[in-house]
Amino acid sequence: MNIDEKSFGRNYFTPQLAIIRCNEKKFLPFAEENAKNFFCELHVSHNDEDFCFVVYKLFTESKDALNFGSHHKFSYCQAEVPDERPRIRLYIALPSDWRCGNLWTMTSDYSTWKRLAVIASGTSLKELVKDCLQRVHISALVVQAIFDSLLNGPLILSDKLNSGIKKRYNYVYDSNWQCKFAVIPNEERSYSGSSTINLSEPIISDAEYLPQIALLNLDKTASSLFTENHLARYISNRLEILGEIDPYRLLHLVFIPAFLVDKFETKRNVTVIKSPLIPYLPSAFNNIHQCLSSVESLHISGCRSLWRITKINNDRAELRHTIGGGSASLLGAVVHELGHLFKLPHSTEGIMSIRGGDNVQVLFLAKTIHNLGIMAANNFGMDLYGNSAIYMNIDRVTILEIIAQNRFDDISRTFLSLSFFIRWIPRKAIHAIIYNSKNHIVISKAGIAIIIFVSSCGKPFHVDFRTNSGNYNHLQCSGFINVRDEHEIFKVPTVVKILKFPADQILVATLDGNSMVCEK
C-alpha cells in the first residue's frame, strides 16, 4: 500500500468492512462529507454526555481510503493472497430433499419465509436460496469486521492516538475451488437419503467484491439432519469424502438455515452454524445498521436470545427480546465458534466465555446501550419471546462491564497471534505436533511457543515458553530451558503445580504457527 506519510500523520489499515468510531465533534463534518460517497454510512448519537458517531465503509476496490481532514486516513489494501496461504471457506449446506420443499420448516407466524412445502415453483425455491446466499455473503464481512475489531482493537478516530501505521491481522476467505461430486460408501448411506453428495463451484454475489460461497448438497434428508447429534463431525466426514479436508490450509464454516432450533458446533476443522435467524441477517451493506438496531419483537423461541434494553430512563430500563438482538447474538456466536475453529478454548470472560458474543452490536451502534443484552434478566421467569417486556434497574457500571466483555481475553489473543491462519508468513513447511500422553511429552521440530491447560471447570491456565525479551530461540519456564524440539512439560515445576487442577485438554501452539488440541 502506498501511503503519503508527509500528508497524513495518522494512517490506519482497515478490513474490507471498516467500522470507525469517534467521540470528537470536530470530525463530524468530515464524516458527513464521507457519507455522501457510495457504500459509506454515518450514524450519530447526539447525547451531549456520550456524543459518538460511527462510520461504516465497505471498500470495493484495493487502495481505496477514507480521509478525515489532512491528518487521518483509513486505508484498505486487498493484498494478493498466495495459493499457499491458509483460509476459511464458506458453505451453505442443503439436505438431499431441499428441492422437494423441505429446506425450511418454520412456524406459521414466520411471515417473510413461508413453508416451502406449499411452493411448487422451482423458481421460488431458487429465489429463497438466493436470498439466503446474499445474507451469508454480507454477514461474512460483518463477522470478519467483528473479528478484526476484537483481535486488533477497534478503529477509533481521535487526535489522542499515537501516529503511525498499524498493521491489522485477520483471516481470509477462500475463493478457489472446483465443483465436485462423490458417491457415499454403502455402509454410510441412510435409508431415505441420497447416495451422492456434491460441492458447487464458487458462487459469486451480484456484488463481486463479497466473499464467495459453496453450496454443499448433502446425502441426508432434512428430517435426518434435524436428528443428527454430531453435525460438525458428519459434515467433516462428507468433506473428507469429497477430498476437501486439509487442516494446514483450509477451515470450513458451514451455515444450515433449515431448522427451528439453534445449534453451534465445531469439530476440528469444521464449524456448523444452524439457526432459524439466518434469514434475519443483513441482506445488504445499507441493511447492517437497520438489522442490528431493530427493536421489533422476536417471536422465534428456538434461537439464542437475551432480554435487550429498548428504553432507559434514570437507570430504569425496559427490556424485550428483539430481532436486532437475536441477529447480534447469532453473529457473535459465529465469531465465538470461529475462535474454536482456531483452537481456542472457553475462557472465563470475553467473547470466548460460554455465553460470549451476545453484544457484538456495540461495535456498530453509536448508542451502545441500545439493544444491549442483559444476561441476569433471564432469571425473571417471564415469557421469553413475544410482545411482553420486563423492567429493571440497571446502573452505568453494570452497562460498562457488559460492554467490556465484548473482546478476546489475553490468552485467546496470544494464541490467535501465533496462528498461521491469522498471521501468515510464508514458510517452507508446517511441522506436526506430537503429544505423547503416556510419557507426558510434547514434540515439535518448530519449537513450542505456548501451552494452554484447560481444566474441567473451564478455566484455562497457560505457560508461555518465550524468553523475557520476547526471543523465541529457546524455551523457558521459570529458569528451566530445554531443547527446541522436545519439552517434557510435566517435569517443569510450575507446570506440575498448574496440573494439580484436572486438565481436560492441552492446547499447543508452535513457533511456525501450527496449533493442536490434545485430548485428555
XYZ file of C-alpha atoms in Angstrom:
520
model
C 0.000 0.000 0.000
C 1.422 3.408 -0.976
C 0.623 5.975 1.702
C 1.874 9.559 1.635
C 3.177 9.860 5.187
C 4.035 13.535 4.707
C 0.404 14.381 4.005
C -1.164 12.089 6.582
C 0.214 11.928 10.099
C -2.039 9.050 11.150
C -2.731 6.200 8.763
C -4.775 3.140 9.665
C -5.251 -0.186 7.941
C -8.822 -1.472 7.861
C -10.616 -4.689 6.929
C -12.820 -4.608 3.843
C -15.768 -3.573 6.009
C -14.469 -0.782 8.251
C -16.362 0.318 11.368
C -14.874 3.624 12.579
C -15.933 5.201 15.897
C -15.327 8.754 17.081
C -16.270 10.757 20.192
C -14.956 14.122 18.985
C -17.442 16.512 17.369
C -14.801 18.309 15.300
C -14.543 15.268 12.997
C -18.293 15.108 12.313
C -18.203 17.433 9.236
C -15.598 15.165 7.603
C -17.754 12.127 8.390
C -20.807 13.829 6.871
C -18.814 14.550 3.728
C -17.633 10.939 3.510
C -21.194 9.677 3.991
C -22.135 11.209 0.632
C -19.990 8.587 -1.073
C -21.179 5.201 -2.256
C -21.004 2.377 0.336
C -20.434 4.744 3.244
C -22.907 5.384 6.069
C -22.918 7.667 9.103
C -24.850 7.072 12.337
C -24.752 9.640 15.142
C -25.745 9.632 18.814
C -26.285 13.277 19.782
C -26.309 12.667 23.521
C -24.296 15.559 24.991
C -22.744 13.372 27.686
C -21.842 10.493 25.371
C -21.555 12.026 21.906
C -20.482 9.443 19.369
C -20.719 8.749 15.678
C -19.975 5.589 13.731
C -18.953 5.436 10.077
C -19.473 2.260 8.053
C -17.345 1.928 4.944
C -17.412 -1.039 2.574
C -14.303 -0.895 0.410
C -14.892 -2.305 -3.052
C -11.505 -1.508 -4.550
C -7.983 -2.050 -3.338
C -6.081 1.053 -2.165
C -9.364 2.859 -1.509
C -9.370 5.170 1.525
C -11.418 7.433 3.797
C -9.921 10.801 4.740
C -10.855 12.780 7.842
C -9.127 16.115 7.359
C -5.467 16.301 6.445
C -4.084 14.067 9.180
C -6.300 10.967 9.387
C -6.594 8.333 6.687
C -8.227 4.893 6.837
C -6.939 2.718 4.014
C -7.832 -0.700 2.652
C -5.413 -2.736 0.592
C -6.569 -6.053 -0.813
C -3.265 -7.835 -0.985
C -2.934 -10.750 -3.369
C -3.466 -13.955 -1.412
C -0.838 -16.582 -2.310
C -2.075 -20.084 -3.048
C -0.286 -21.500 -0.017
C -1.950 -19.116 2.447
C -4.466 -20.907 4.749
C -8.035 -19.652 4.517
C -11.657 -20.217 5.532
C -14.260 -21.496 3.081
C -17.923 -20.549 3.392
C -20.726 -23.054 2.749
C -24.474 -23.290 2.805
C -25.388 -26.933 3.377
C -28.640 -28.248 1.920
C -30.424 -31.545 2.658
C -30.906 -34.010 -0.174
C -34.648 -33.294 -0.391
C -34.489 -29.490 -0.376
C -35.899 -29.263 -3.904
C -38.980 -31.116 -2.647
C -39.844 -28.273 -0.296
C -38.208 -29.423 2.921
C -35.427 -26.841 3.168
C -37.062 -24.590 5.742
C -39.611 -25.717 8.297
C -40.781 -22.591 10.061
C -43.550 -21.573 12.433
C -46.766 -20.247 10.965
C -46.064 -16.649 12.060
C -42.793 -16.593 10.131
C -44.417 -14.368 7.551
C -41.434 -13.470 5.391
C -40.327 -17.074 4.818
C -43.307 -19.308 4.085
C -43.075 -23.059 4.273
C -41.527 -24.382 1.105
C -43.808 -27.413 1.248
C -46.590 -25.287 -0.249
C -44.384 -23.892 -3.008
C -44.421 -25.841 -6.248
C -42.358 -23.496 -8.392
C -38.656 -24.244 -8.677
C -38.050 -20.544 -9.338
C -39.412 -19.642 -5.904
C -37.087 -22.156 -4.288
C -34.162 -20.656 -6.132
C -35.139 -17.166 -5.025
C -35.271 -18.259 -1.384
C -31.862 -19.918 -1.618
C -30.507 -16.846 -3.392
C -31.792 -14.622 -0.584
C -30.073 -16.810 1.999
C -26.848 -16.759 -0.007
C -26.900 -12.970 -0.150
C -27.303 -12.722 3.636
C -24.356 -15.037 4.238
C -22.298 -13.110 1.647
C -22.662 -9.799 3.527
C -22.665 -11.351 7.011
C -19.292 -12.950 6.283
C -17.811 -9.455 6.005
C -19.651 -8.352 9.160
C -18.172 -11.308 11.068
C -14.710 -10.557 9.669
C -15.035 -6.912 10.794
C -16.083 -8.034 14.297
C -13.179 -10.480 14.483
C -10.768 -7.753 13.357
C -12.007 -5.320 15.996
C -11.796 -7.857 18.836
C -8.328 -9.062 17.825
C -6.611 -5.844 16.723
C -8.653 -3.283 18.617
C -11.469 -1.063 17.298
C -10.886 1.585 14.644
C -11.117 4.801 16.670
C -10.722 8.261 15.150
C -9.022 10.586 17.638
C -6.180 13.082 17.951
C -5.272 11.341 21.201
C -3.975 8.278 19.347
C -0.316 7.828 18.532
C 0.637 8.493 14.943
C 1.835 5.770 12.621
C 0.620 2.831 10.576
C -0.896 -0.089 12.441
C -0.990 -3.366 10.548
C -4.002 -5.499 11.328
C -4.015 -9.295 11.240
C -7.041 -11.310 10.174
C -8.074 -14.456 8.353
C -9.005 -14.569 4.668
C -11.860 -16.299 2.848
C -11.314 -18.951 0.213
C -12.312 -18.294 -3.394
C -10.547 -21.046 -5.301
C -12.156 -24.477 -5.576
C -13.883 -26.603 -8.176
C -17.220 -28.343 -8.467
C -17.010 -31.891 -7.096
C -19.178 -34.985 -6.951
C -18.779 -38.097 -4.777
C -20.614 -41.345 -4.031
C -21.312 -42.238 -0.404
C -19.933 -45.646 0.673
C -22.690 -48.238 1.104
C -22.085 -48.624 4.844
C -22.646 -44.884 5.425
C -25.806 -44.381 3.371
C -29.114 -43.552 5.013
C -32.309 -45.326 4.027
C -34.224 -42.232 2.923
C -31.395 -40.026 1.684
C -29.302 -39.756 -1.432
C -26.326 -41.890 -2.401
C -24.311 -38.899 -3.591
C -23.040 -35.541 -2.399
C -21.769 -32.625 -4.424
C -19.944 -29.366 -3.935
C -20.789 -26.420 -6.159
C -18.268 -24.139 -7.794
C -17.743 -20.759 -6.067
C -20.972 -18.758 -6.037
C -20.242 -15.100 -6.627
C -22.638 -12.485 -5.295
C -24.164 -9.878 -7.584
C -21.641 -7.625 -5.861
C -18.424 -9.362 -6.908
C -16.383 -7.905 -4.044
C -18.223 -10.027 -1.440
C -16.827 -13.391 -0.230
C -17.693 -16.431 -2.329
C -19.765 -19.356 -1.055
C -20.132 -23.044 -1.892
C -23.423 -24.927 -1.903
C -22.929 -28.317 -0.272
C -25.678 -30.771 -1.239
C -25.698 -33.470 1.432
C -26.931 -37.046 1.266
C -29.218 -36.831 4.322
C -32.785 -35.541 4.228
C -33.958 -32.539 6.254
C -35.560 -34.781 8.873
C -32.358 -36.833 9.219
C -30.273 -33.690 9.636
C -32.670 -32.474 12.313
C -31.970 -35.573 14.423
C -28.214 -35.624 13.739
C -26.445 -35.090 17.075
C -22.969 -34.526 15.640
C -23.432 -32.246 12.647
C -19.853 -30.961 12.509
C -18.442 -34.488 12.578
C -20.926 -35.639 9.924
C -20.152 -32.742 7.575
C -16.417 -33.160 8.186
C -16.769 -36.784 7.071
C -18.603 -35.718 3.901
C -15.978 -33.100 3.092
C -13.325 -35.762 3.565
C -15.121 -37.992 1.054
C -15.009 -35.037 -1.351
C -11.275 -34.681 -0.705
C -11.603 -31.203 0.790
C -10.012 -31.747 4.216
C -6.611 -30.089 4.525
C -6.030 -28.931 8.134
C -2.898 -26.951 7.241
C -4.589 -24.922 4.514
C -8.338 -24.927 4.913
C -11.000 -24.444 7.589
C -14.733 -24.787 6.894
C -17.589 -22.530 8.065
C -20.947 -24.132 7.241
C -24.368 -22.468 7.556
C -27.574 -24.525 7.711
C -30.678 -22.278 7.620
C -33.061 -25.194 7.896
C -34.227 -25.847 11.433
C -36.289 -24.461 14.292
C -33.596 -24.743 16.947
C -30.153 -23.126 17.116
C -27.081 -25.321 17.115
C -23.477 -24.129 17.044
C -20.841 -26.835 16.811
C -17.142 -27.043 15.989
C -15.212 -30.251 15.438
C -11.570 -29.977 14.439
C -11.611 -28.130 11.099
C -15.381 -27.679 10.631
C -17.810 -25.239 12.244
C -21.560 -25.620 11.736
C -23.983 -22.739 12.327
C -27.597 -23.894 12.330
C -30.178 -21.223 13.101
C -33.667 -20.045 12.164
C -32.352 -16.465 12.397
C -30.159 -16.672 9.293
C -32.979 -15.097 7.213
C -32.819 -12.102 9.602
C -29.125 -11.417 8.997
C -28.238 -8.289 6.973
C -29.062 -8.651 3.302
C -27.026 -5.673 2.067
C -24.490 -3.123 3.244
C -27.150 -0.487 3.878
C -29.139 -3.004 5.934
C -26.487 -3.676 8.607
C -27.448 -0.838 10.960
C -31.172 -1.412 10.481
C -30.721 -5.102 11.257
C -28.679 -4.698 14.463
C -30.655 -1.742 15.823
C -34.115 -3.249 15.254
C -36.235 -3.437 18.420
C -39.065 -5.293 16.701
C -40.204 -8.117 18.963
C -38.681 -11.523 18.328
C -41.171 -14.403 18.053
C -38.841 -17.338 17.382
C -38.376 -19.408 20.519
C -35.692 -21.776 19.235
C -32.925 -19.211 18.790
C -30.256 -17.731 21.017
C -31.587 -14.537 22.560
C -31.281 -12.294 25.623
C -33.503 -9.581 27.028
C -32.471 -6.338 25.304
C -32.605 -2.743 26.517
C -35.090 -0.925 24.291
C -35.692 2.114 26.532
C -33.975 3.528 29.604
C -34.832 6.457 31.848
C -32.926 7.275 35.030
C -31.447 3.767 35.242
C -34.904 2.198 34.817
C -34.784 0.040 31.700
C -37.406 -1.631 29.544
C -36.234 -4.954 28.133
C -37.609 -7.118 25.329
C -36.447 -9.895 23.053
C -35.709 -8.121 19.759
C -34.863 -9.105 16.202
C -31.768 -6.887 16.277
C -30.633 -8.528 19.492
C -31.181 -12.024 18.115
C -29.209 -11.152 14.968
C -26.356 -9.796 17.106
C -26.322 -12.978 19.206
C -26.122 -15.090 16.042
C -23.235 -13.056 14.606
C -21.461 -13.214 17.964
C -21.965 -16.977 18.073
C -20.280 -17.249 14.663
C -17.266 -15.293 15.959
C -17.204 -17.486 19.097
C -17.205 -20.665 17.000
C -14.508 -19.228 14.747
C -12.427 -18.948 17.899
C -12.927 -22.677 18.475
C -12.075 -23.275 14.811
C -8.738 -21.573 15.535
C -8.343 -23.966 18.507
C -9.268 -21.506 21.277
C -10.735 -22.971 24.492
C -13.554 -21.450 26.511
C -12.452 -18.617 28.781
C -13.881 -17.175 31.974
C -14.535 -13.806 30.334
C -14.796 -12.174 26.945
C -16.296 -13.487 23.737
C -14.841 -16.974 24.301
C -16.782 -17.439 27.538
C -19.611 -19.957 27.364
C -22.219 -17.247 26.596
C -19.810 -14.821 24.951
C -20.698 -12.819 21.853
C -24.235 -11.661 22.588
C -23.391 -7.953 22.345
C -21.319 -7.529 19.187
C -23.811 -4.861 18.085
C -21.995 -2.350 20.340
C -19.298 -2.156 17.642
C -21.839 -0.936 15.082
C -24.228 1.290 17.064
C -23.357 4.844 18.100
C -25.549 4.476 21.184
C -24.001 1.373 22.733
C -26.743 0.906 25.330
C -29.326 0.396 22.568
C -30.302 -3.291 22.224
C -27.748 -4.209 24.896
C -28.291 -7.792 26.061
C -28.677 -8.408 29.799
C -27.877 -11.947 30.952
C -29.237 -11.566 34.508
C -32.674 -10.569 33.263
C -33.285 -14.117 32.047
C -33.816 -15.116 35.677
C -37.166 -13.368 35.723
C -39.365 -16.348 34.782
C -41.243 -14.327 32.147
C -42.358 -15.298 28.665
C -39.049 -15.199 26.787
C -40.455 -14.413 23.365
C -43.304 -12.279 22.185
C -44.529 -8.781 22.926
C -44.026 -8.941 26.690
C -41.488 -6.651 28.353
C -39.830 -6.566 31.739
C -38.456 -3.622 33.701
C -35.395 -3.488 35.920
C -32.878 -1.041 37.357
C -29.521 -1.054 35.577
C -26.678 1.182 36.728
C -23.977 2.596 34.463
C -21.221 0.446 35.980
C -23.098 -2.737 35.033
C -23.599 -1.450 31.498
C -19.892 -0.670 31.082
C -18.961 -4.119 32.419
C -21.254 -5.794 29.874
C -19.785 -3.749 27.011
C -16.240 -4.533 28.182
C -16.932 -8.278 27.830
C -17.063 -7.849 24.055
C -13.414 -8.799 23.460
C -10.930 -11.646 23.247
C -9.233 -12.351 26.573
C -5.435 -12.088 26.759
C -4.813 -15.836 26.405
C -7.039 -16.036 23.320
C -5.325 -13.055 21.688
C -1.894 -14.548 22.373
C -2.942 -17.883 20.873
C -4.510 -16.216 17.818
C -1.404 -14.106 17.220
C 0.551 -17.350 16.717
C -1.897 -18.951 14.263
C -0.771 -19.149 10.641
C -4.438 -18.735 9.648
C -4.311 -15.240 11.185
C -0.712 -14.062 10.954
C 0.514 -15.569 7.725
C 4.240 -15.618 6.997
C 5.492 -17.659 4.020
C 7.319 -20.734 5.248
C 8.788 -23.851 3.706
C 6.842 -26.328 5.831
C 4.449 -26.689 8.748
C 5.798 -29.158 11.287
C 3.476 -31.605 13.009
C 2.806 -31.559 16.750
C 3.195 -34.878 18.548
C 1.742 -35.350 22.019
C 2.741 -38.482 23.934
C 0.167 -38.755 26.718
C 1.935 -41.734 28.273
C 5.328 -40.077 28.651
C 3.857 -36.565 29.012
C 5.915 -35.054 26.212
C 5.004 -32.531 23.509
C 7.251 -32.611 20.442
C 7.550 -30.220 17.500
C 10.559 -29.589 15.286
C 9.434 -25.973 15.017
C 9.644 -25.375 18.779
C 6.849 -24.828 21.304
C 5.591 -21.261 21.760
C 2.752 -21.702 24.228
C 0.848 -24.439 26.044
C -2.624 -23.855 27.481
C -4.153 -26.227 30.019
C -7.958 -26.264 30.059
C -9.379 -27.540 33.333
C -12.678 -29.315 33.853
C -14.095 -26.119 35.359
C -13.461 -24.345 32.061
C -10.718 -22.040 33.361
C -7.574 -22.084 31.192
C -4.046 -21.875 32.545
C -1.153 -21.181 30.222
C 2.608 -21.380 30.187
C 4.435 -19.174 27.681
C 7.790 -20.523 26.520
C 9.127 -17.255 25.126
C 12.055 -15.648 26.899
C 11.551 -12.409 28.792
C 12.965 -10.465 25.864
C 10.389 -11.964 23.518
C 13.004 -14.058 21.726
C 11.668 -17.415 20.521
C 15.072 -19.067 20.073
C 14.826 -21.041 23.312
C 12.115 -22.440 25.529
C 11.995 -21.021 29.005
C 9.811 -21.615 32.037
C 10.942 -20.467 35.495
C 14.593 -20.879 34.593
C 14.275 -24.322 33.020
C 15.427 -24.314 29.399
C 15.138 -27.393 27.218
C 15.929 -28.134 23.595
C 13.672 -26.674 20.924
C 12.115 -29.853 19.595
C 11.273 -31.748 22.783
C 9.896 -30.388 26.022
C 8.860 -32.580 28.939
C 6.010 -30.388 30.075
C 5.081 -32.364 33.186
C 8.615 -32.154 34.627
C 8.732 -28.372 34.879
C 7.841 -27.386 38.498
C 5.493 -24.524 37.609
C 3.622 -26.723 35.162
C 3.305 -29.512 37.718
C 1.744 -27.006 40.076
C -0.728 -25.933 37.404
C -1.631 -29.535 36.645
C -2.917 -30.086 40.170
C -6.107 -28.833 38.544
C -7.703 -31.539 36.398
C -6.894 -30.758 32.765
C -9.344 -31.999 30.134
C -7.401 -30.577 27.195
C -3.940 -29.290 26.405
C -3.667 -26.699 23.620
C -0.293 -26.306 21.958
C 0.956 -23.604 19.568
C 4.326 -23.842 17.849
C 6.735 -21.229 16.555
C 5.720 -21.880 12.935
C 2.059 -21.064 13.640
C 0.703 -24.591 13.934
C -1.714 -25.451 16.749
C -3.267 -28.594 18.147
C -5.789 -29.671 20.780
C -4.532 -32.654 22.785
C -7.423 -34.500 24.404
C -7.010 -35.986 27.862
